[in-house]
Amino acid sequence: MTVWWAALPVLAIVAVAATMLLRRRRKAGVVTLLAANLAVLVGAALVLLTGPAATAAAPAAAAASDAASSGASGSALIAAAIAVAGSSIGAAIAVAYTGSAALAAMSERPEMFGRAMVVVGLAEGIAIYGLIIAIILIGQA
């Protein structure tokens, strides 16, 4: 894990350099960003393959059952994170559009406040549904 802390300033410098290159020379900036993404992908794969689960000295049967159970719970946690992130982003986009439309309607007719807030609340319910799905997934892991 300390490798990532050491690589973090380098990645920040590469990101700033790529941003500056994107403004001046678009093609060189895109190539720099692709190289940085590839480096992060290779580093993550190395950490995943050489992590503590890969180097544990345990009997074969116990190692197989531990790997299967940690893989299943890890997959459930990743699925829960994707559910929360996706629903939150969707709710943010929905609230942005419905909120601006609600404010425009209320500026012309102030008595529309109740209906407008119901529509915005329904859009916010998308995030709550994602949170409920994440709780169910974590409970089954």
PDB file of N, CA, C and O in Angstrom, residues 87-99 116-129:
ATOM      1  N   SER A  87     -26.775   5.306  -8.549  1.00  0.00           N
ATOM      2  CA  SER A  87     -28.040   5.932  -8.168  1.00  0.00           C
ATOM      3  C   SER A  87     -27.834   7.371  -7.701  1.00  0.00           C
ATOM      4  O   SER A  87     -28.684   8.229  -7.953  1.00  0.00           O
ATOM      5  N   SER A  88     -26.726   7.649  -7.056  1.00  0.00           N
ATOM      6  CA  SER A  88     -26.467   9.024  -6.619  1.00  0.00           C
ATOM      7  C   SER A  88     -26.219   9.948  -7.800  1.00  0.00           C
ATOM      8  O   SER A  88     -26.706  11.084  -7.822  1.00  0.00           O
ATOM      9  N   ILE A  89     -25.471   9.462  -8.782  1.00  0.00           N
ATOM     10  CA  ILE A  89     -25.236  10.286  -9.972  1.00  0.00           C
ATOM     11  C   ILE A  89     -26.537  10.499 -10.732  1.00  0.00           C
ATOM     12  O   ILE A  89     -26.835  11.609 -11.193  1.00  0.00           O
ATOM     13  N   GLY A  90     -27.334   9.446 -10.862  1.00  0.00           N
ATOM     14  CA  GLY A  90     -28.629   9.582 -11.529  1.00  0.00           C
ATOM     15  C   GLY A  90     -29.549  10.540 -10.800  1.00  0.00           C
ATOM     16  O   GLY A  90     -30.233  11.362 -11.421  1.00  0.00           O
ATOM     17  N   ALA A  91     -29.563  10.459  -9.463  1.00  0.00           N
ATOM     18  CA  ALA A  91     -30.398  11.375  -8.679  1.00  0.00           C
ATOM     19  C   ALA A  91     -29.905  12.805  -8.819  1.00  0.00           C
ATOM     20  O   ALA A  91     -30.709  13.749  -8.880  1.00  0.00           O
ATOM     21  N   ALA A  92     -28.590  12.991  -8.861  1.00  0.00           N
ATOM     22  CA  ALA A  92     -28.056  14.347  -9.007  1.00  0.00           C
ATOM     23  C   ALA A  92     -28.467  14.964 -10.335  1.00  0.00           C
ATOM     24  O   ALA A  92     -28.858  16.137 -10.397  1.00  0.00           O
ATOM     25  N   ILE A  93     -28.406  14.172 -11.394  1.00  0.00           N
ATOM     26  CA  ILE A  93     -28.819  14.684 -12.707  1.00  0.00           C
ATOM     27  C   ILE A  93     -30.319  14.976 -12.710  1.00  0.00           C
ATOM     28  O   ILE A  93     -30.763  16.027 -13.207  1.00  0.00           O
ATOM     29  N   ALA A  94     -31.113  14.084 -12.119  1.00  0.00           N
ATOM     30  CA  ALA A  94     -32.562  14.289 -12.085  1.00  0.00           C
ATOM     31  C   ALA A  94     -32.936  15.509 -11.254  1.00  0.00           C
ATOM     32  O   ALA A  94     -33.795  16.307 -11.657  1.00  0.00           O
ATOM     33  N   VAL A  95     -32.283  15.682 -10.108  1.00  0.00           N
ATOM     34  CA  VAL A  95     -32.592  16.835  -9.256  1.00  0.00           C
ATOM     35  C   VAL A  95     -32.153  18.128  -9.933  1.00  0.00           C
ATOM     36  O   VAL A  95     -32.817  19.161  -9.807  1.00  0.00           O
ATOM     37  N   ALA A  96     -31.061  18.088 -10.682  1.00  0.00           N
ATOM     38  CA  ALA A  96     -30.612  19.296 -11.385  1.00  0.00           C
ATOM     39  C   ALA A  96     -31.662  19.768 -12.379  1.00  0.00           C
ATOM     40  O   ALA A  96     -32.006  20.955 -12.416  1.00  0.00           O
ATOM     41  N   TYR A  97     -32.183  18.841 -13.162  1.00  0.00           N
ATOM     42  CA  TYR A  97     -33.182  19.234 -14.156  1.00  0.00           C
ATOM     43  C   TYR A  97     -34.527  19.578 -13.519  1.00  0.00           C
ATOM     44  O   TYR A  97     -35.137  20.599 -13.845  1.00  0.00           O
ATOM     45  N   THR A  98     -34.993  18.738 -12.613  1.00  0.00           N
ATOM     46  CA  THR A  98     -36.303  19.021 -12.017  1.00  0.00           C
ATOM     47  C   THR A  98     -36.246  20.220 -11.092  1.00  0.00           C
ATOM     48  O   THR A  98     -37.219  20.971 -10.995  1.00  0.00           O
ATOM     49  N   GLY A  99     -35.120  20.416 -10.412  1.00  0.00           N
ATOM     50  CA  GLY A  99     -35.000  21.576  -9.531  1.00  0.00           C
ATOM     51  C   GLY A  99     -35.010  22.887 -10.296  1.00  0.00           C
ATOM     52  O   GLY A  99     -35.669  23.854  -9.887  1.00  0.00           O
ATOM     53  N   ALA A 116     -44.019  21.195  -7.051  1.00  0.00           N
ATOM     54  CA  ALA A 116     -42.619  21.199  -7.497  1.00  0.00           C
ATOM     55  C   ALA A 116     -41.741  20.420  -6.526  1.00  0.00           C
ATOM     56  O   ALA A 116     -40.845  19.683  -6.944  1.00  0.00           O
ATOM     57  N   MET A 117     -41.962  20.553  -5.243  1.00  0.00           N
ATOM     58  CA  MET A 117     -41.149  19.839  -4.265  1.00  0.00           C
ATOM     59  C   MET A 117     -41.418  18.330  -4.296  1.00  0.00           C
ATOM     60  O   MET A 117     -40.527  17.533  -4.032  1.00  0.00           O
ATOM     61  N   VAL A 118     -42.624  17.933  -4.642  1.00  0.00           N
ATOM     62  CA  VAL A 118     -42.929  16.508  -4.781  1.00  0.00           C
ATOM     63  C   VAL A 118     -42.123  15.919  -5.932  1.00  0.00           C
ATOM     64  O   VAL A 118     -41.541  14.831  -5.812  1.00  0.00           O
ATOM     65  N   VAL A 119     -42.046  16.626  -7.046  1.00  0.00           N
ATOM     66  CA  VAL A 119     -41.295  16.138  -8.202  1.00  0.00           C
ATOM     67  C   VAL A 119     -39.808  16.045  -7.865  1.00  0.00           C
ATOM     68  O   VAL A 119     -39.139  15.068  -8.196  1.00  0.00           O
ATOM     69  N   VAL A 120     -39.273  17.040  -7.170  1.00  0.00           N
ATOM     70  CA  VAL A 120     -37.858  17.010  -6.781  1.00  0.00           C
ATOM     71  C   VAL A 120     -37.622  15.873  -5.784  1.00  0.00           C
ATOM     72  O   VAL A 120     -36.608  15.181  -5.836  1.00  0.00           O
ATOM     73  N   GLY A 121     -38.557  15.651  -4.882  1.00  0.00           N
ATOM     74  CA  GLY A 121     -38.429  14.553  -3.923  1.00  0.00           C
ATOM     75  C   GLY A 121     -38.466  13.195  -4.591  1.00  0.00           C
ATOM     76  O   GLY A 121     -37.757  12.270  -4.190  1.00  0.00           O
ATOM     77  N   LEU A 122     -39.293  13.042  -5.634  1.00  0.00           N
ATOM     78  CA  LEU A 122     -39.315  11.783  -6.379  1.00  0.00           C
ATOM     79  C   LEU A 122     -37.983  11.531  -7.075  1.00  0.00           C
ATOM     80  O   LEU A 122     -37.508  10.392  -7.142  1.00  0.00           O
ATOM     81  N   ALA A 123     -37.374  12.593  -7.570  1.00  0.00           N
ATOM     82  CA  ALA A 123     -36.066  12.434  -8.204  1.00  0.00           C
ATOM     83  C   ALA A 123     -35.016  12.034  -7.175  1.00  0.00           C
ATOM     84  O   ALA A 123     -34.119  11.245  -7.459  1.00  0.00           O
ATOM     85  N   GLU A 124     -35.125  12.544  -5.968  1.00  0.00           N
ATOM     86  CA  GLU A 124     -34.168  12.196  -4.910  1.00  0.00           C
ATOM     87  C   GLU A 124     -34.374  10.765  -4.426  1.00  0.00           C
ATOM     88  O   GLU A 124     -33.459  10.144  -3.889  1.00  0.00           O
ATOM     89  N   GLY A 125     -35.570  10.220  -4.634  1.00  0.00           N
ATOM     90  CA  GLY A 125     -35.834   8.842  -4.243  1.00  0.00           C
ATOM     91  C   GLY A 125     -34.974   7.833  -4.981  1.00  0.00           C
ATOM     92  O   GLY A 125     -34.746   6.722  -4.493  1.00  0.00           O
ATOM     93  N   ILE A 126     -34.449   8.209  -6.140  1.00  0.00           N
ATOM     94  CA  ILE A 126     -33.572   7.317  -6.899  1.00  0.00           C
ATOM     95  C   ILE A 126     -32.343   6.956  -6.058  1.00  0.00           C
ATOM     96  O   ILE A 126     -31.921   5.803  -6.019  1.00  0.00           O
ATOM     97  N   ALA A 127     -31.778   7.933  -5.366  1.00  0.00           N
ATOM     98  CA  ALA A 127     -30.603   7.675  -4.528  1.00  0.00           C
ATOM     99  C   ALA A 127     -30.957   6.765  -3.357  1.00  0.00           C
ATOM    100  O   ALA A 127     -30.161   5.910  -2.960  1.00  0.00           O
ATOM    101  N   ILE A 128     -32.132   6.934  -2.824  1.00  0.00           N
ATOM    102  CA  ILE A 128     -32.547   6.100  -1.699  1.00  0.00           C
ATOM    103  C   ILE A 128     -32.719   4.648  -2.148  1.00  0.00           C
ATOM    104  O   ILE A 128     -32.353   3.717  -1.433  1.00  0.00           O
ATOM    105  N   TYR A 129     -33.251   4.443  -3.355  1.00  0.00           N
ATOM    106  CA  TYR A 129     -33.389   3.081  -3.877  1.00  0.00           C
ATOM    107  C   TYR A 129     -32.018   2.421  -4.034  1.00  0.00           C
ATOM    108  O   TYR A 129     -31.848   1.242  -3.728  1.00  0.00           O
TER     109      TYR A 129
END
